[in-house]
Coordinates of N, CA, C and O in Angstrom, one line a residue:
M41 N 65.4 -153.1 73.5 CA 65.3 -152.4 75.2 C 65.8 -151.1 75.1 O 65.5 -150.6 76.1
A42 N 66.7 -150.9 74.1 CA 67.1 -149.3 74.1 C 66.0 -148.2 74.2 O 66.2 -147.2 75.0
A43 N 64.9 -148.7 73.5 CA 63.8 -147.5 73.8 C 63.3 -147.3 75.0 O 62.8 -146.4 75.6
E44 N 63.0 -148.7 75.6 CA 62.6 -148.7 77.0 C 63.5 -148.0 78.0 O 63.0 -147.2 78.8
R45 N 64.9 -148.2 77.7 CA 65.6 -147.5 78.7 C 65.6 -146.1 78.7 O 65.8 -145.5 79.6
T46 N 65.5 -145.6 77.4 CA 65.4 -144.2 77.3 C 64.1 -143.5 77.7 O 64.3 -142.5 78.5
W47 N 63.0 -144.4 77.6 CA 61.8 -143.8 78.2 C 61.8 -143.8 79.7 O 61.3 -143.0 80.4
L48 N 62.6 -144.7 80.4 CA 62.7 -145.1 81.6 C 63.4 -143.7 82.2 O 63.3 -143.1 83.1
A49 N 64.8 -143.5 81.4 CA 65.6 -142.5 81.7 C 64.7 -140.9 81.8 O 64.8 -140.3 82.6
W50 N 64.0 -140.8 80.6 CA 63.1 -139.5 80.9 C 62.2 -139.5 81.9 O 61.8 -138.5 82.3
W51 N 61.7 -141.0 82.4 CA 60.6 -140.7 83.4 C 61.5 -140.4 84.8 O 60.9 -139.7 85.5
R52 N 62.6 -141.0 84.8 CA 63.4 -140.8 86.1 C 63.6 -139.3 86.5 O 63.5 -138.7 87.4
T53 N 63.9 -138.6 85.3 CA 64.3 -137.4 85.2 C 63.1 -136.2 85.7 O 62.9 -135.5 86.4
A54 N 61.8 -136.8 85.0 CA 60.5 -136.2 85.3 C 60.3 -136.4 86.7 O 59.8 -135.4 87.5
L55 N 60.4 -137.4 87.2 CA 60.2 -137.7 88.8 C 61.2 -136.8 89.6 O 60.5 -136.1 90.6
A56 N 62.3 -136.7 89.3 CA 63.2 -135.8 89.9 C 62.9 -134.5 90.0 O 62.6 -133.5 91.0
A57 N 62.2 -134.0 88.9 CA 61.9 -132.5 88.5 C 60.4 -132.4 89.3 O 60.2 -131.3 90.1
S58 N 59.7 -133.3 89.4 CA 58.4 -133.3 90.4 C 58.7 -133.3 91.8 O 58.0 -132.4 92.5
A59 N 59.9 -134.0 92.1 CA 60.3 -133.8 93.5 C 60.9 -132.4 93.8 O 60.5 -131.9 94.8
G60 N 61.6 -131.9 92.9 CA 61.8 -130.5 93.2 C 60.9 -129.4 93.1 O 61.1 -128.7 94.1
A61 N 59.9 -129.9 92.3 CA 58.6 -128.8 92.3 C 58.1 -129.0 93.8 O 57.8 -127.8 94.4
L62 N 58.0 -129.9 94.4 CA 57.4 -130.2 95.7 C 58.3 -129.5 96.7 O 57.7 -128.9 97.5
A63 N 59.4 -129.8 96.8 CA 60.3 -129.3 97.6 C 60.6 -127.7 97.6 O 60.4 -127.1 98.6
V64 N 60.6 -127.2 96.3 CA 60.6 -125.8 96.2 C 59.4 -125.1 96.5 O 59.4 -124.0 97.3
G65 N 58.4 -125.5 96.1 CA 57.0 -125.0 96.1 C 56.5 -125.0 97.4 O 55.5 -124.3 97.7
R66 N 56.3 -126.3 98.1 CA 55.8 -126.5 99.3 C 56.7 -126.4 100.5 O 56.2 -125.7 101.6
F67 N 57.8 -127.1 100.5 CA 58.8 -127.3 101.4 C 59.6 -125.9 101.9 O 59.8 -125.6 103.1
A68 N 60.1 -125.4 100.9 CA 60.9 -124.2 101.1 C 60.3 -123.1 101.6 O 61.2 -122.6 102.7
P69 N 59.2 -122.6 101.5 CA 58.8 -121.5 102.0 C 58.5 -121.8 103.7 O 58.9 -120.8 104.5
E70 N 58.3 -123.1 104.0 CA 57.8 -123.1 105.4 C 59.2 -123.4 106.3 O 59.5 -122.9 107.2
L71 N 60.2 -123.9 105.5 CA 61.4 -124.2 106.0 C 62.3 -122.9 106.3 O 62.9 -122.5 107.2
L72 N 62.3 -121.9 105.3 CA 62.8 -120.5 105.5 C 62.0 -119.6 106.0 O 62.4 -118.5 106.2
D73 N 60.8 -119.9 106.3 CA 59.8 -118.8 107.0 C 59.6 -117.6 106.2 O 59.9 -116.7 106.5
V74 N 59.3 -117.7 104.8 CA 59.2 -116.5 104.0 C 57.9 -116.8 103.1 O 57.1 -117.7 103.4
A75 N 57.7 -115.6 102.4 CA 56.5 -115.7 101.6 C 56.3 -116.9 100.6 O 57.2 -117.0 100.0
A76 N 55.3 -117.2 100.6 CA 55.2 -118.8 99.8 C 55.1 -118.5 98.3 O 55.5 -119.3 97.2
W77 N 54.5 -117.2 97.9 CA 54.2 -117.1 96.3 C 55.5 -117.1 95.3 O 55.2 -117.9 94.5
P78 N 56.6 -116.6 95.7 CA 57.6 -116.9 94.7 C 58.2 -118.1 94.6 O 58.7 -118.8 93.5
Y79 N 57.9 -119.2 95.7 CA 58.4 -120.4 95.5 C 57.3 -121.2 95.0 O 57.7 -122.3 94.3
V80 N 56.1 -121.0 95.2 CA 55.1 -121.7 94.6 C 55.2 -121.6 92.9 O 55.1 -122.3 92.1
V81 N 55.5 -120.3 92.5 CA 55.8 -120.0 90.9 C 56.9 -120.5 90.6 O 56.9 -121.4 89.5
L82 N 58.1 -120.8 91.2 CA 59.2 -121.7 91.0 C 58.9 -123.0 91.1 O 59.3 -123.9 89.9
G83 N 58.1 -123.4 91.9 CA 57.7 -124.7 92.1 C 56.8 -125.3 90.9 O 57.2 -126.4 90.3
C84 N 56.0 -124.2 90.3 CA 55.4 -124.7 89.0 C 56.2 -124.7 87.8 O 55.9 -125.4 87.1
G85 N 57.4 -123.8 87.9 CA 58.4 -124.0 86.7 C 59.0 -125.4 86.6 O 59.1 -125.8 85.7
Y86 N 59.3 -125.9 87.8 CA 59.9 -127.3 87.7 C 58.9 -128.5 87.7 O 59.1 -129.3 86.8
A87 N 57.6 -128.1 87.9 CA 56.4 -129.0 87.6 C 56.3 -129.0 86.0 O 56.0 -129.9 85.3
S88 N 56.3 -127.8 85.3 CA 56.2 -127.7 84.1 C 57.3 -128.3 83.3 O 57.4 -129.1 82.1
L89 N 58.7 -128.3 83.9 CA 59.7 -129.1 83.4 C 59.3 -130.5 83.2 O 59.6 -131.1 82.5
A90 N 59.0 -131.1 84.4 CA 58.4 -132.4 84.5 C 57.5 -132.9 83.7 O 57.6 -134.1 82.6
V91 N 56.4 -132.0 83.3 CA 55.4 -132.2 82.2 C 56.1 -132.3 80.7 O 55.7 -133.3 80.0
G92 N 57.0 -131.5 80.6 CA 57.7 -131.5 79.1 C 58.5 -132.6 78.9 O 58.6 -133.1 78.0
L93 N 59.2 -132.9 80.2 CA 60.2 -134.3 80.0 C 59.3 -135.5 79.7 O 59.5 -136.4 79.1
L94 N 58.1 -135.8 80.5 CA 57.2 -136.8 80.2 C 56.7 -136.8 78.8 O 56.8 -137.9 78.3
I95 N 56.2 -135.7 78.0 CA 55.9 -135.6 76.8 C 56.8 -135.8 76.0 O 56.6 -136.7 74.8
V96 N 58.0 -135.0 76.0 CA 59.0 -135.4 74.9 C 59.6 -137.0 75.1 O 60.0 -137.4 74.1
G97 N 59.7 -137.3 76.5 CA 60.3 -138.7 76.3 C 59.3 -139.8 75.8 O 59.9 -140.8 75.3
A98 N 58.0 -139.3 75.9 CA 56.9 -140.7 75.2 C 57.3 -140.5 73.8 O 57.4 -141.5 73.0
Q99 N 57.4 -139.1 73.2 CA 57.7 -139.0 71.6 C 58.8 -139.9 71.5 O 58.9 -140.6 70.2
R100 N 59.9 -139.5 72.2 CA 61.1 -140.0 72.0 C 61.2 -141.6 72.0 O 61.6 -142.4 71.0
Q101 N 60.4 -142.0 72.7 CA 60.4 -143.5 72.9 C 59.7 -144.1 71.6 O 60.2 -145.1 71.1
R102 N 58.7 -143.5 71.2 CA 58.0 -143.9 69.9 C 58.8 -143.8 68.7 O 58.9 -144.5 67.7
E103 N 59.6 -142.7 68.9 CA 60.6 -142.5 67.5 C 61.6 -143.6 67.6 O 62.0 -144.3 66.5
L104 N 62.0 -143.9 68.8 CA 63.3 -144.9 68.8 C 62.7 -146.2 68.4 O 63.5 -147.1 67.9
E105 N 61.5 -146.7 68.8 CA 61.0 -147.9 68.8 C 60.7 -147.9 67.1 O 61.1 -149.1 66.7
H106 N 60.2 -147.1 66.5 CA 60.0 -147.0 65.1 C 61.5 -147.3 64.7 O 61.6 -148.0 63.4
A107 N 62.5 -146.5 64.9 CA 63.9 -146.4 64.3 C 64.2 -148.0 64.3 O 65.0 -148.4 63.5
L108 N 64.2 -148.6 65.4 CA 64.8 -150.0 65.8 C 64.2 -150.9 64.8 O 64.7 -151.8 64.5
R109 N 62.8 -150.6 64.7 CA 62.2 -151.7 63.8 C 62.5 -151.7 62.4 O 62.6 -152.4 61.5
T110 N 63.0 -150.3 62.0 CA 63.3 -150.0 60.5 C 64.7 -150.1 60.1 O 65.0 -149.8 59.1
G111 N 65.3 -150.0 61.3 CA 67.1 -150.1 61.2 C 67.4 -148.6 61.2 O 68.5 -148.5 60.6
G112 N 66.7 -147.5 61.3 CA 67.1 -146.2 61.4 C 67.9 -145.7 62.4 O 67.9 -146.4 63.1
H113 N 68.2 -144.5 62.2 CA 68.8 -143.8 63.6 C 68.1 -142.4 63.5 O 67.8 -141.7 62.7
V114 N 67.9 -142.2 64.9 CA 66.9 -140.9 65.1 C 67.6 -140.4 66.1 O 67.4 -140.3 67.6
P115 N 68.5 -139.2 65.8 CA 69.3 -138.3 66.7 C 68.3 -137.5 67.6 O 67.4 -137.0 67.0
L116 N 68.6 -137.2 68.9 CA 67.8 -136.2 69.4 C 68.2 -134.8 69.1 O 69.4 -134.4 68.8
R117 N 67.0 -134.3 68.6 CA 67.3 -132.8 67.9 C 67.9 -131.8 69.0 O 67.4 -131.8 70.1
F118 N 68.9 -131.0 68.5 CA 69.7 -129.9 69.4 C 68.6 -129.0 70.0 O 68.6 -128.6 71.0
R119 N 67.4 -128.9 69.3 CA 66.4 -127.7 69.7 C 65.8 -128.2 71.0 O 65.6 -127.4 71.9
T120 N 65.5 -129.7 70.8 CA 65.1 -130.1 72.2 C 66.2 -130.2 73.4 O 65.7 -129.7 74.5
V121 N 67.3 -130.4 73.0 CA 68.3 -130.4 73.9 C 68.5 -129.1 74.6 O 68.6 -128.7 75.6
G122 N 68.6 -128.0 73.7 CA 68.8 -126.6 74.0 C 67.5 -126.1 74.7 O 67.8 -125.3 75.8
L123 N 66.3 -126.5 74.5 CA 65.2 -126.0 75.3 C 65.2 -126.5 76.9 O 65.2 -125.8 77.5
F124 N 65.5 -127.8 76.8 CA 65.5 -128.2 78.3 C 66.8 -127.7 79.0 O 66.7 -127.4 80.1
T125 N 67.8 -127.5 78.2 CA 69.1 -126.9 78.9 C 68.6 -125.4 79.5 O 69.1 -125.2 80.4
V126 N 68.2 -124.6 78.4 CA 68.0 -123.2 78.7 C 67.0 -123.3 79.9 O 67.0 -122.4 81.0
G127 N 65.9 -123.9 80.0 CA 64.8 -124.1 81.1 C 65.5 -124.7 82.4 O 65.3 -123.9 83.4
G128 N 66.4 -125.4 82.1 CA 66.9 -126.0 83.5 C 67.7 -124.9 84.2 O 67.9 -124.9 85.3
V129 N 68.8 -124.4 83.3 CA 69.6 -123.3 83.8 C 68.8 -122.1 84.3 O 69.0 -121.7 85.5
A130 N 67.8 -121.9 83.6 CA 66.9 -120.8 84.1 C 66.2 -121.1 85.5 O 66.3 -120.3 86.2
L131 N 65.7 -122.3 85.8 CA 65.2 -122.7 87.0 C 66.1 -122.5 88.1 O 65.9 -122.1 89.1
A132 N 67.1 -123.2 87.7 CA 68.5 -123.5 88.7 C 68.8 -122.0 89.1 O 69.1 -121.8 90.4
V133 N 69.1 -121.2 88.3 CA 69.3 -119.9 88.7 C 68.3 -119.0 89.4 O 68.6 -118.3 90.4
M134 N 67.2 -119.2 89.1 CA 66.0 -118.6 89.9 C 65.8 -119.0 91.3 O 65.8 -118.3 92.1
T135 N 66.3 -120.4 91.4 CA 66.4 -120.9 92.6 C 67.2 -120.5 93.4 O 67.1 -119.9 94.6
V136 N 68.4 -120.2 93.0 CA 69.6 -119.8 93.7 C 69.3 -118.3 94.1 O 69.6 -117.9 95.3
V137 N 68.8 -117.5 93.3 CA 68.7 -116.1 93.4 C 67.6 -115.8 94.5 O 67.7 -115.1 95.4
L138 N 66.4 -116.5 94.4 CA 65.5 -116.6 95.4 C 65.9 -117.0 96.6 O 65.6 -116.3 98.0
V139 N 66.8 -117.9 96.8 CA 67.2 -118.6 98.2 C 68.2 -117.5 98.7 O 68.0 -117.2 99.9
I140 N 69.1 -116.9 98.0 CA 70.1 -116.0 98.5 C 69.3 -114.6 98.9 O 69.5 -114.1 99.9
A141 N 68.2 -114.3 98.1 CA 67.5 -113.0 98.2 C 66.6 -113.1 99.7 O 66.5 -112.1 100.6
Q142 N 66.3 -114.4 100.1 CA 65.6 -114.5 101.2 C 66.4 -114.7 102.5 O 65.8 -114.9 103.4
T143 N 67.5 -114.9 102.3 CA 68.6 -115.1 103.7 C 69.0 -113.7 104.2 O 69.0 -112.8 103.8

């Protein structure tokens, strides 16, 4: 069940990023009464993060399932961790900068 739990964790994170995309891209401009396009672009960034999480999560689940059947070990590559970390930090910083700039 470890592979299924891992897959569900990737899905939960992707759903949170999707909710963030909707909140930033659709609701924030209305709530802040500002131009929509920067928030739509930022929302697309969060949506791209969600897509990436779903794709990598599915691949990770397949790798873990194979490792469980063969008795192997498949660590998560640092390149993947680094990519999502840099992307997440960039989105968070851009969100903060955009919200501060609009107040």
